[in-house]
PDB file of C-alpha atoms in Angstrom:
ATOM      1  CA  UNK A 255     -26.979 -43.067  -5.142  1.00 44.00           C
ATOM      2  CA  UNK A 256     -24.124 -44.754  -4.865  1.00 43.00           C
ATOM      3  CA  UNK A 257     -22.686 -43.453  -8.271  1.00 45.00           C
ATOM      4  CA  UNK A 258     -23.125 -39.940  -6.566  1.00 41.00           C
ATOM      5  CA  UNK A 259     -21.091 -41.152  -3.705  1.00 38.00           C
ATOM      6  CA  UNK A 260     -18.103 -42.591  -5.278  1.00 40.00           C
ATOM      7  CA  UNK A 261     -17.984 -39.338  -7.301  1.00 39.00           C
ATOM      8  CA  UNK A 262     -17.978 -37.347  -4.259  1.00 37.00           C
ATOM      9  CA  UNK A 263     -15.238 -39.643  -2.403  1.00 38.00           C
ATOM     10  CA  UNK A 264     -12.717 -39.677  -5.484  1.00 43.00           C
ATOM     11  CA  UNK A 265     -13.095 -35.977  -5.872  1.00 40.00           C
ATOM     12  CA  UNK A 266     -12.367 -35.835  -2.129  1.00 39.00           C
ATOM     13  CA  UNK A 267      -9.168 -37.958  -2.638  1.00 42.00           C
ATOM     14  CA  UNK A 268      -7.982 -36.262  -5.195  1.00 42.00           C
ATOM     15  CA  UNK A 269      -8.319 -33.196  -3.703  1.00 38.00           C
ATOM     16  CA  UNK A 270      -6.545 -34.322  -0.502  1.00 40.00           C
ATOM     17  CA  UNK A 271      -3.430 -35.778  -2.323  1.00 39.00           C
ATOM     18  CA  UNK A 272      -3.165 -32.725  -4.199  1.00 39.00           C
ATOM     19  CA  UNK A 273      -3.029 -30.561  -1.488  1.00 39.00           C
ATOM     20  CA  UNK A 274      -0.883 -32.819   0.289  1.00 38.00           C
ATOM     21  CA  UNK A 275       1.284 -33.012  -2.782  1.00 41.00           C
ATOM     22  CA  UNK A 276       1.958 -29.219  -3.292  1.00 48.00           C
ATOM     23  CA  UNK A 277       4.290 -29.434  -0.646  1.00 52.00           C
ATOM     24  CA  UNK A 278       5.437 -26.580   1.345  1.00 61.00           C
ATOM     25  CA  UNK A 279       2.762 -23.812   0.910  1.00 63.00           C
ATOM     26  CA  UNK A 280       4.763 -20.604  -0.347  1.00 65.00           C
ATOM     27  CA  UNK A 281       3.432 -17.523   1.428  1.00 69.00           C
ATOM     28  CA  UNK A 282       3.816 -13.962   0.616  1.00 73.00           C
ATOM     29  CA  UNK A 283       6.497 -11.956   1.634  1.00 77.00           C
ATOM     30  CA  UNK A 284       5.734  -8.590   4.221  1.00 84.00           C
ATOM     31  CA  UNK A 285       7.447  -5.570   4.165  1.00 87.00           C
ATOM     32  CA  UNK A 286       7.080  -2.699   6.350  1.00 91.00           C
ATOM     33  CA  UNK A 287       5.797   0.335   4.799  1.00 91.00           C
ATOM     34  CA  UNK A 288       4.544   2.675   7.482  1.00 94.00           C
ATOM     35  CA  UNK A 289       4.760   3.491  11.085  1.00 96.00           C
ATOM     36  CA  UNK A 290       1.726   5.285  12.927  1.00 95.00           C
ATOM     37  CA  UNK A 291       2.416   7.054  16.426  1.00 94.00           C
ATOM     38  CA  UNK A 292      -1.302   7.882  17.415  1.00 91.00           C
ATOM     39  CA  UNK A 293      -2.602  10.035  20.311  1.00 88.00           C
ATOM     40  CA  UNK A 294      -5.979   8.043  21.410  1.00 80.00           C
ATOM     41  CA  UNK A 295      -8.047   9.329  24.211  1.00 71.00           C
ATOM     42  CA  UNK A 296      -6.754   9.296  27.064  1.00 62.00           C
ATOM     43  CA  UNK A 297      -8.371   6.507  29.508  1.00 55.00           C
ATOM     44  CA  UNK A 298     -10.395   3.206  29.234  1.00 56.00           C
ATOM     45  CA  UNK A 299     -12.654   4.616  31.545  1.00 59.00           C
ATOM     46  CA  UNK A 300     -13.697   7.285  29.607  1.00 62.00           C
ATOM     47  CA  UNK A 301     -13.883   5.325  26.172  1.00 66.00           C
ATOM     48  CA  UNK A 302     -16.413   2.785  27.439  1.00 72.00           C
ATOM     49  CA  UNK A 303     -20.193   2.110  27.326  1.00 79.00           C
ATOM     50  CA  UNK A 304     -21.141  -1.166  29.048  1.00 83.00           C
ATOM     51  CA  UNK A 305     -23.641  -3.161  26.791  1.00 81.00           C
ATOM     52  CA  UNK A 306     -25.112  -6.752  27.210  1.00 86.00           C
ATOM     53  CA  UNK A 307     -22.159  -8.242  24.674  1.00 83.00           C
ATOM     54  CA  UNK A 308     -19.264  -6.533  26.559  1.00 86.00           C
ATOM     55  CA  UNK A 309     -17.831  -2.560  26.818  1.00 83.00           C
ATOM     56  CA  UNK A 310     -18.386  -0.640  23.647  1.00 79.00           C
ATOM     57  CA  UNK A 311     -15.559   1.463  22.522  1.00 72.00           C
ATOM     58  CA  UNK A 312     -16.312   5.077  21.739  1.00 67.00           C
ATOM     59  CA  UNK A 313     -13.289   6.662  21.441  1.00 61.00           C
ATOM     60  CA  UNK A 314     -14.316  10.293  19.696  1.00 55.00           C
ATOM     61  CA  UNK A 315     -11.529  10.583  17.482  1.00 68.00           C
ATOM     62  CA  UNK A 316      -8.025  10.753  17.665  1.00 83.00           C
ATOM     63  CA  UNK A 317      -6.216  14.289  18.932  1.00 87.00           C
ATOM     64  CA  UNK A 318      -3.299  13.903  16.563  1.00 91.00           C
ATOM     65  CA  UNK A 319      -0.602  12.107  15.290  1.00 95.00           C
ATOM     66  CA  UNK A 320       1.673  10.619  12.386  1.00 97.00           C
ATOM     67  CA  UNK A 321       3.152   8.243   9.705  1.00 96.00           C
ATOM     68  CA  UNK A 322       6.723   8.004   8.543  1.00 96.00           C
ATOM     69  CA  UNK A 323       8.374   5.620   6.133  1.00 94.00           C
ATOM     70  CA  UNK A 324      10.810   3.033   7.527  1.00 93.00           C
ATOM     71  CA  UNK A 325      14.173   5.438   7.445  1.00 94.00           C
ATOM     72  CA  UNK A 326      11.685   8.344   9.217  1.00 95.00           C
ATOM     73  CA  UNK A 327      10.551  10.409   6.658  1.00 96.00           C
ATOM     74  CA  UNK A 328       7.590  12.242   7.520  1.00 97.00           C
ATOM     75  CA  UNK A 329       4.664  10.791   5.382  1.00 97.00           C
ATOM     76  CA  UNK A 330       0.684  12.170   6.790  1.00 97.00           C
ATOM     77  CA  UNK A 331      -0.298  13.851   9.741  1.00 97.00           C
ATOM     78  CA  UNK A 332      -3.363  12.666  12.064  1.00 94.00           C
ATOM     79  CA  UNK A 333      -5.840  14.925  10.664  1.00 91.00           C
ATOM     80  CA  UNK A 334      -7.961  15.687  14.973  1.00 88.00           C
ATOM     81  CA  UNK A 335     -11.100  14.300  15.678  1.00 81.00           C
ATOM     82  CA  UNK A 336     -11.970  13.301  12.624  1.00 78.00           C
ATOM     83  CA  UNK A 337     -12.970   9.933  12.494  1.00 72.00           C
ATOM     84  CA  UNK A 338     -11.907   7.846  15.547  1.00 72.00           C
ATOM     85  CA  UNK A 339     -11.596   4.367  17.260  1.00 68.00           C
ATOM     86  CA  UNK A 340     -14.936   2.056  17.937  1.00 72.00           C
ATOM     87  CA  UNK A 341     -15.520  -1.498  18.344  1.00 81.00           C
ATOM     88  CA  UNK A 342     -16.489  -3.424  20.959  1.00 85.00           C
ATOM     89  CA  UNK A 343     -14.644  -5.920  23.970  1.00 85.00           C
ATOM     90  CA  UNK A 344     -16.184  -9.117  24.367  1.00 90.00           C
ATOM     91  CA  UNK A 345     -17.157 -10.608  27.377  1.00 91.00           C
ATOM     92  CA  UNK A 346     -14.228 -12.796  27.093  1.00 91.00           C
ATOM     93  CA  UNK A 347     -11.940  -9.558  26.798  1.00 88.00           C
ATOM     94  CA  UNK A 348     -11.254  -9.656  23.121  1.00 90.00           C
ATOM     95  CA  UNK A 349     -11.378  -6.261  21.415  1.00 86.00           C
ATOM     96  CA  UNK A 350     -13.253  -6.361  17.838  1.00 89.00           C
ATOM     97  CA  UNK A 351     -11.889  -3.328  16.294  1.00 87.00           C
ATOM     98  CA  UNK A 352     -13.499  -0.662  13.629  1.00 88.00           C
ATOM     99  CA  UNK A 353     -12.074   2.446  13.093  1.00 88.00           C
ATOM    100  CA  UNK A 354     -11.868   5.034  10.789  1.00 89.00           C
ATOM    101  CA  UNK A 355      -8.629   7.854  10.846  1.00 91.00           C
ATOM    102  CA  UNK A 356      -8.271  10.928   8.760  1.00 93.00           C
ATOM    103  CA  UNK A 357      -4.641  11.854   7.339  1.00 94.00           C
ATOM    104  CA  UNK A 358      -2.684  15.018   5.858  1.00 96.00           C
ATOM    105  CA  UNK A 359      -0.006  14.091   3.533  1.00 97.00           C
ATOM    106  CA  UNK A 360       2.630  16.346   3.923  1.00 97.00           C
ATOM    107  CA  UNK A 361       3.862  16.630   0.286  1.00 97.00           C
ATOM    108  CA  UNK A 362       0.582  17.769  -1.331  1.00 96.00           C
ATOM    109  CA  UNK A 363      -1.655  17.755   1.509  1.00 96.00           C
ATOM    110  CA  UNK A 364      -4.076  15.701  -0.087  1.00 97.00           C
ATOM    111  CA  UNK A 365      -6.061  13.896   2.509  1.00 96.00           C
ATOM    112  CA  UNK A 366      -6.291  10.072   3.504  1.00 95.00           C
ATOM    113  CA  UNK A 367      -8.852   8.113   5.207  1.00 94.00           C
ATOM    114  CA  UNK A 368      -7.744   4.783   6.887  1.00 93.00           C
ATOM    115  CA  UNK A 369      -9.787   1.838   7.752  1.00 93.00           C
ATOM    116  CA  UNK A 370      -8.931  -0.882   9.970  1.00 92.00           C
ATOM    117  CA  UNK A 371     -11.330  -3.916  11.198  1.00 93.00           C
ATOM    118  CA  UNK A 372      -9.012  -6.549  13.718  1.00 93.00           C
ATOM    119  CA  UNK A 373      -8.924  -8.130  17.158  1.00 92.00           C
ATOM    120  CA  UNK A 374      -7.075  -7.459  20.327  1.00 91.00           C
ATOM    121  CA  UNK A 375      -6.884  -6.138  24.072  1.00 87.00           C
ATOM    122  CA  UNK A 376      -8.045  -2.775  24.722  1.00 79.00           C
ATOM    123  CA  UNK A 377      -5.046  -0.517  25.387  1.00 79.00           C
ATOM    124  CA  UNK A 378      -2.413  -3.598  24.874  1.00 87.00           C
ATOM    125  CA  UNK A 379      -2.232  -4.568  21.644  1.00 89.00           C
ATOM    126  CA  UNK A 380      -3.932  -5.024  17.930  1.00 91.00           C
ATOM    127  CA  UNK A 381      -3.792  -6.887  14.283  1.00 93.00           C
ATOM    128  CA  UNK A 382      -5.670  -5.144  11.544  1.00 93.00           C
ATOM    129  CA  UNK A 383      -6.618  -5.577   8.606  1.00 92.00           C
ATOM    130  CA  UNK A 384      -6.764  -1.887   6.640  1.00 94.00           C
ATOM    131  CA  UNK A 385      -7.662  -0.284   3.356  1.00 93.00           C
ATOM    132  CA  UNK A 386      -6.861   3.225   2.063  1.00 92.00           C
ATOM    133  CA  UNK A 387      -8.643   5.526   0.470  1.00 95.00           C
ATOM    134  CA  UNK A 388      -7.262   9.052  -1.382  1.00 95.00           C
ATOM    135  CA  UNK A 389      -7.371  11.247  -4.269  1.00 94.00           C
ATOM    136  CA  UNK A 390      -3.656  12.524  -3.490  1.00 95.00           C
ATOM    137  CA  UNK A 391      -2.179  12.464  -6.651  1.00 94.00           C
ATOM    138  CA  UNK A 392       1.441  11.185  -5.309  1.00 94.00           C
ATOM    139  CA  UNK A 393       0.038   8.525  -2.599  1.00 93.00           C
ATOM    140  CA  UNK A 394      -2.271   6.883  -5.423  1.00 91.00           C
ATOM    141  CA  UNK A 395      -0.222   2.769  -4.741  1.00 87.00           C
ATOM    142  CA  UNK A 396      -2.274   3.416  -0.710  1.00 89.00           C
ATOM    143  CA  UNK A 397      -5.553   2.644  -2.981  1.00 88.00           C
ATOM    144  CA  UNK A 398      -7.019  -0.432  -3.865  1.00 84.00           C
ATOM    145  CA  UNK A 399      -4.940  -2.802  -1.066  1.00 84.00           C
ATOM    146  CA  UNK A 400      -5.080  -4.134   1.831  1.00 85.00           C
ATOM    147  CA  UNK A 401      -2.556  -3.506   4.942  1.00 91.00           C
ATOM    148  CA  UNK A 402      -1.971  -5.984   7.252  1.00 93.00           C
ATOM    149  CA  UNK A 403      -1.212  -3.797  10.789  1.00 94.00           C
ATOM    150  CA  UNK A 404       0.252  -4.559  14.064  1.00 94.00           C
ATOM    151  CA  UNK A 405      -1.102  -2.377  17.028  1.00 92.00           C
ATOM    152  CA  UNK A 406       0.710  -1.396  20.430  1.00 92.00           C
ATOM    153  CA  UNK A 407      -0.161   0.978  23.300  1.00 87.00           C
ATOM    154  CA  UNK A 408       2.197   2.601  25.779  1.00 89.00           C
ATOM    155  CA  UNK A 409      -0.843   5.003  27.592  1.00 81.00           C
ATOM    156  CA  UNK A 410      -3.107   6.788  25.171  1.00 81.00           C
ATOM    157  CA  UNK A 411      -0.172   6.564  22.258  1.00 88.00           C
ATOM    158  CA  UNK A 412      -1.112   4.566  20.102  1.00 89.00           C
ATOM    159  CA  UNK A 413       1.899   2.821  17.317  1.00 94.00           C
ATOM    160  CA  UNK A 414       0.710   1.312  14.296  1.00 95.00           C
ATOM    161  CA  UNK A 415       3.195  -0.813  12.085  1.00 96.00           C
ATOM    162  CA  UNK A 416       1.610  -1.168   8.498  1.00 95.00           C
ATOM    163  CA  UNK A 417       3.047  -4.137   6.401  1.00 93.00           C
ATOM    164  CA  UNK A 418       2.210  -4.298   2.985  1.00 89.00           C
ATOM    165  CA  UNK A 419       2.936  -7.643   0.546  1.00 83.00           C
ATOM    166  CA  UNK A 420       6.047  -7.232  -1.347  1.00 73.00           C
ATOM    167  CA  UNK A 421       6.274  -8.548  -4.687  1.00 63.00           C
ATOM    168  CA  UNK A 422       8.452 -11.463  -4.166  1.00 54.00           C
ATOM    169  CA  UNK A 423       7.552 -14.329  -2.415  1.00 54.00           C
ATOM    170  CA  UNK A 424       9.932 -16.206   0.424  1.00 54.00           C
ATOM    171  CA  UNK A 425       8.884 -20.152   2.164  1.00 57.00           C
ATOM    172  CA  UNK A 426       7.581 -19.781   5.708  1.00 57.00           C
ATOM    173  CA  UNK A 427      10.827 -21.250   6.956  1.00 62.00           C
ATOM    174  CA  UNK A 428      12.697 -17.875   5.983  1.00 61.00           C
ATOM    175  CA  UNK A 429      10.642 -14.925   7.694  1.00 61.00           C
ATOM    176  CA  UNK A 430      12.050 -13.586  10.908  1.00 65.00           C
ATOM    177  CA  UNK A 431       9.348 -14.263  14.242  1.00 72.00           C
ATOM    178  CA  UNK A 432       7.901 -11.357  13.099  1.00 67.00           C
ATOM    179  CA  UNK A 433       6.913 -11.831   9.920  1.00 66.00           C
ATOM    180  CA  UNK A 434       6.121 -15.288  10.889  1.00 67.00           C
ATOM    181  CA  UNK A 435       3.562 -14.372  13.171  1.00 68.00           C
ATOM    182  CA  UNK A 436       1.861 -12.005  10.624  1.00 64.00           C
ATOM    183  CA  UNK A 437       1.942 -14.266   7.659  1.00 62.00           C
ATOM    184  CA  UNK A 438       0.628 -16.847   9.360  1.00 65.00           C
ATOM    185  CA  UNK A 439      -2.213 -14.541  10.229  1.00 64.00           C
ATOM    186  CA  UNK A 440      -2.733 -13.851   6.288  1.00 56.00           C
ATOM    187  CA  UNK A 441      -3.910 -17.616   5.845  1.00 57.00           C
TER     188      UNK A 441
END
């Protein structure tokens, strides 16, 4: 018995001091690949069933939309109501989101299907967590990733800001707020 405890404790230790050893954790680097402007439906009041956990979200699907690269080049249209926005707010106000959007690419009109699972305020704000799925032959690098997404409302439009991990990687100390906040989320 105690054999099986000293094993335990110096495997603890020397899991601590190496931890506490590798020094400044290096975290991955965001960049941000897409913008969404979203046109949700059009009132909380009409979104909502009440259930015992909180207000379910039931948002039918979205009535259009779009993505654009960084410099504002037109990438997918919001394909309407298909898919659409559910989830649930807690009875402490936090929204658990799960929803599914349809896009258009505009260069070979492939379609896209989005899906984001996250937390926020109904109608406020959002961070998601997202995966892509397409066959379009020229948007193939959406597939097999996760997004890390940033959510704001201004009414029923909804803007999405997709950040995807770049391929080099900076120290915390070096990210702007913004890329702070969502790294720090990526832990």
């Amino acid at each position: 018995m105690h054999t099986a405890f000293f094993l335990f404790v110096s495997f603890l230790t020397s899991f601590t001091l190496g931890v506490v050893q590798a020094g400044t954790v290096q975290l991955p680097a965001f960049e941000h690949i897409l913008t969404g402007t979203v046109v949700t439906s059009p009132s909380e009041s009409q979104s909502y069933i009440t259930s015992p956990y909180g207000k379910r979200l039931t948002a039918a699907g979205y009535l259009g939309g779009n993505f654009t690269k960084p410099d504002g080049t037109l990438v997918a249209n919001v394909h309407p109501n298909v898919g659409g926005d559910s989830g649930i707010t807690d009875n402490n106000g936090v929204l658990h989101v799960d929803t599914r959007m349809t896009w258009k690419f505009v260069d070979d009109e492939a379609y896209g299907f989005l899906h984001a699972i996250g937390y926020g305020i109904a109608y406020v704000n959002d961070t998601l967590y997202m995966e892509f799925e397409t066959d379009s032959k020229n948007h193939q690098d959406l597939n097999d990733k996760y997004w890390i997404g940033y959510g704001t409302f201004d009414g029923p439009i909804w803007s999405i800001y997709i950040f995807a991990v770049s391929d080099h990687i900076l120290p915390l100390e070096k990210f702007n707020p913004a890329q702070r906040q969502i790294a720090q989320l990526a832990q």
